[in-house]
CSV table of C-alpha atoms and ligand atoms in Angstrom, one decimal:
chain,number,residue,atom,x,y,z
D,1,MET,CA,-90.4,-36.9,-223.9
D,2,MET,CA,-88.0,-34.5,-222.1
D,3,LYS,CA,-85.6,-32.5,-224.4
D,4,PRO,CA,-82.5,-34.5,-225.1
D,5,GLU,CA,-80.3,-31.6,-223.9
D,6,TYR,CA,-82.0,-31.7,-220.5
D,7,GLN,CA,-81.7,-35.4,-220.2
D,8,LYS,CA,-78.1,-35.3,-221.2
D,9,GLN,CA,-77.4,-32.6,-218.6
D,10,ILE,CA,-78.9,-34.6,-215.8
D,11,ILE,CA,-77.0,-37.7,-216.7
D,12,LYS,CA,-73.8,-35.7,-217.0
D,13,ASP,CA,-74.3,-34.1,-213.6
D,14,TYR,CA,-75.4,-37.2,-211.8
D,15,PRO,CA,-73.7,-40.3,-213.4
D,16,GLU,CA,-73.7,-41.9,-210.0
D,17,PHE,CA,-77.4,-42.6,-210.3
D,18,PHE,CA,-76.8,-44.6,-213.5
D,19,GLU,CA,-73.8,-46.7,-212.3
D,20,TYR,CA,-75.7,-49.9,-212.6
D,21,LEU,CA,-75.6,-49.5,-216.3
D,22,THR,CA,-71.8,-49.8,-216.4
D,23,GLU,CA,-72.0,-53.4,-215.5
D,24,GLY,CA,-72.3,-55.3,-218.7
D,25,LEU,CA,-73.1,-52.3,-220.8
D,26,LYS,CA,-71.3,-52.4,-224.1
D,27,ILE,CA,-72.2,-49.8,-226.6
D,28,HIS,CA,-70.6,-50.1,-230.0
D,29,THR,CA,-69.6,-47.0,-231.8
D,30,ASN,CA,-67.9,-46.7,-235.2
D,31,ASP,CA,-64.4,-46.9,-233.9
D,32,ASN,CA,-64.5,-48.7,-230.6
D,33,THR,CA,-66.4,-50.2,-227.8
D,34,ILE,CA,-67.3,-48.0,-224.9
D,35,GLU,CA,-67.9,-49.8,-221.7
D,36,THR,CA,-69.0,-47.3,-219.1
D,37,VAL,CA,-71.5,-44.5,-218.9
D,38,LYS,CA,-68.7,-42.3,-217.7
D,39,GLU,CA,-66.6,-42.9,-220.8
D,40,LEU,CA,-69.7,-42.5,-222.9
D,41,ILE,CA,-70.3,-39.1,-221.3
D,42,GLU,CA,-66.7,-38.0,-221.7
D,43,GLN,CA,-66.7,-38.9,-225.3
D,44,GLU,CA,-70.0,-37.2,-225.9
D,45,HIS,CA,-71.3,-40.3,-227.6
D,46,LEU,CA,-74.1,-40.4,-225.1
D,47,VAL,CA,-76.9,-42.7,-225.8
D,48,LEU,CA,-79.5,-42.3,-223.1
D,49,PRO,CA,-78.8,-45.1,-220.7
D,50,ILE,CA,-82.3,-45.5,-219.6
D,51,GLN,CA,-84.0,-47.6,-222.2
D,52,PHE,CA,-86.8,-45.1,-223.1
D,53,GLY,CA,-85.2,-41.8,-222.1
D,54,PHE,CA,-87.0,-39.5,-219.7
D,55,GLU,CA,-90.7,-39.9,-220.5
D,56,CYS,CA,-92.0,-36.6,-219.1
D,57,GLY,CA,-92.3,-33.0,-220.1
D,58,ASP,CA,-89.6,-30.3,-220.0
D,59,GLY,CA,-91.6,-28.5,-217.2
D,60,TRP,CA,-90.3,-31.0,-214.7
D,61,TYR,CA,-86.7,-30.5,-215.5
D,62,TRP,CA,-86.1,-28.1,-212.6
D,63,LEU,CA,-87.8,-30.5,-210.2
D,64,LEU,CA,-85.7,-33.4,-211.3
D,65,LYS,CA,-82.5,-31.3,-211.1
D,66,GLN,CA,-83.2,-30.1,-207.6
D,67,THR,CA,-84.3,-33.5,-206.4
D,68,PHE,CA,-81.1,-35.2,-207.8
D,69,LYS,CA,-79.0,-32.4,-206.3
D,70,ILE,CA,-80.3,-32.9,-202.8
D,71,VAL,CA,-80.3,-36.7,-203.1
D,72,SER,CA,-76.7,-36.7,-204.4
D,73,ASP,CA,-75.5,-34.3,-201.6
D,74,TYR,CA,-77.2,-36.4,-199.0
D,75,CYS,CA,-75.6,-39.6,-200.2
D,76,LYS,CA,-72.2,-38.0,-200.4
D,77,TRP,CA,-72.2,-36.3,-197.1
D,78,ASN,CA,-73.6,-39.3,-195.2
D,79,LYS,CA,-71.9,-42.0,-197.2
D,80,LYS,CA,-75.1,-43.6,-198.3
D,81,PRO,CA,-75.7,-45.6,-201.4
D,82,PHE,CA,-76.8,-43.7,-204.5
D,83,PRO,CA,-80.2,-44.7,-205.8
D,84,GLN,CA,-80.0,-46.5,-209.1
D,85,ILE,CA,-82.5,-44.9,-211.4
D,86,THR,CA,-84.1,-47.3,-214.0
D,87,GLN,CA,-86.9,-45.2,-215.3
D,88,ILE,CA,-88.3,-41.6,-215.2
D,89,LYS,CA,-91.8,-41.2,-216.5
D,90,GLU,CA,-95.1,-39.4,-216.3
D,91,LYS,CA,-97.9,-41.7,-215.2
D,92,TYR,CA,-101.5,-40.4,-214.6
D,93,GLY,CA,-100.2,-36.9,-214.5
D,94,SER,CA,-97.5,-37.5,-211.9
D,95,LEU,CA,-93.7,-37.9,-212.1
D,96,ASN,CA,-92.5,-41.4,-211.3
D,97,ILE,CA,-88.9,-42.1,-210.6
D,98,TYR,CA,-88.3,-45.8,-210.5
D,99,HIS,CA,-85.2,-46.7,-208.5
D,100,TYR,CA,-83.6,-49.2,-206.2
D,101,GLY,CA,-80.7,-49.5,-203.8
D,102,SER,CA,-81.4,-46.3,-201.7
D,103,ASP,CA,-82.2,-45.8,-198.1
D,104,GLU,CA,-85.5,-44.6,-196.6
D,105,MET,CA,-84.4,-41.0,-196.5
D,106,VAL,CA,-83.7,-41.0,-200.3
D,107,ASP,CA,-86.9,-42.9,-200.9
D,108,GLY,CA,-88.7,-40.1,-199.0
D,109,MET,CA,-87.0,-37.3,-201.0
D,110,ILE,CA,-88.1,-39.0,-204.3
D,111,TRP,CA,-91.6,-39.6,-203.0
D,112,MET,CA,-91.8,-35.9,-202.2
D,113,ALA,CA,-90.6,-34.9,-205.7
D,114,GLU,CA,-93.3,-37.2,-207.2
D,115,HIS,CA,-95.9,-35.5,-205.0
D,116,LEU,CA,-94.8,-32.0,-206.0
D,117,SER,CA,-95.0,-32.8,-209.7
D,118,ASN,CA,-98.8,-32.7,-209.2
D,119,HIS,CA,-98.5,-29.0,-208.7
D,120,ILE,CA,-96.1,-28.1,-211.4
D,121,CYS,CA,-97.0,-27.7,-215.1
D,122,GLU,CA,-95.4,-30.5,-217.0
D,123,ASP,CA,-95.0,-28.4,-220.1
D,124,CYS,CA,-93.7,-25.0,-218.8
D,125,GLY,CA,-92.7,-25.6,-215.2
D,126,THR,CA,-94.9,-23.0,-213.5
D,127,ASN,CA,-96.8,-23.7,-210.3
D,128,VAL,CA,-99.3,-20.9,-211.0
D,129,ASN,CA,-102.8,-21.8,-212.1
D,130,VAL,CA,-102.0,-25.5,-212.5
D,131,GLY,CA,-104.7,-28.1,-213.0
D,132,LYS,CA,-105.4,-31.5,-214.4
D,133,THR,CA,-107.2,-32.8,-217.4
D,134,GLU,CA,-109.8,-35.5,-217.1
D,135,GLY,CA,-109.5,-38.8,-218.9
D,136,TRP,CA,-106.0,-38.6,-220.2
D,137,ILE,CA,-104.4,-36.9,-217.3
D,138,TYR,CA,-102.1,-34.0,-217.9
D,139,THR,CA,-100.8,-31.8,-215.1
D,140,ILE,CA,-100.6,-28.5,-216.9
D,141,CYS,CA,-101.3,-24.8,-216.3
D,142,GLU,CA,-104.2,-23.1,-217.9
D,143,ASN,CA,-102.0,-21.3,-220.6
D,144,CYS,CA,-100.4,-24.6,-221.6
D,145,TYR,CA,-103.8,-26.3,-221.6
D,146,ASN,CA,-105.1,-23.7,-224.1
D,147,LYS,CA,-102.1,-24.3,-226.4
D,148,LYS,CA,-102.0,-28.1,-226.2
D,149,GLU,CA,-103.4,-29.8,-229.2
D,150,THR,CA,-103.8,-33.2,-227.6
D,151,ALA,CA,-105.7,-31.7,-224.6
D,152,LYS,CA,-108.3,-29.6,-226.4
D,153,ASN,CA,-111.1,-32.1,-226.1
D,154,LEU,CA,-110.4,-32.8,-222.4
D,155,ASN,CA,-111.9,-31.0,-219.5
D,156,TRP,CA,-109.3,-29.1,-217.3
D,157,ASN,CA,-109.8,-28.5,-213.6
D,158,LYS,CA,-107.7,-26.2,-211.5
D,159,ILE,CA,-106.1,-28.0,-208.5
A,201,ZN,ZN1,-97.7,-24.4,-218.3
């Protein structure tokens, strides 16, 4: 699971990708009912709008941030619809960004980010000496592989 601070930062910087949640979203807090993600963010009562949070390591934070930046700029400059992001997760060692509502250009940018994740350590974010484990697939660098408790019985191969 990505660090909550990182998740929060991305949602704060790019609320346009989570707009679909404002329809019908009612989150009850102690004192009132907040109806939009924007309000939620402003009041700092943020509950991650995506059901399970960002299910990937901190090492992909930079990749996500840069991808969202370029996608957001493209949509703004060209007046294209923002992708609505429903899930962000690691699957078989790759980043997966589930989304809908975007044009082919945005789909391509997201596709490229997913591809690049195969060359970036999911734990520390380096692209040096990155490999994959066998069986349960982690995309991690050799240093992180040696430190990772859950990977110690898996073979690691440099990409
Ligand atoms: Zn690493």
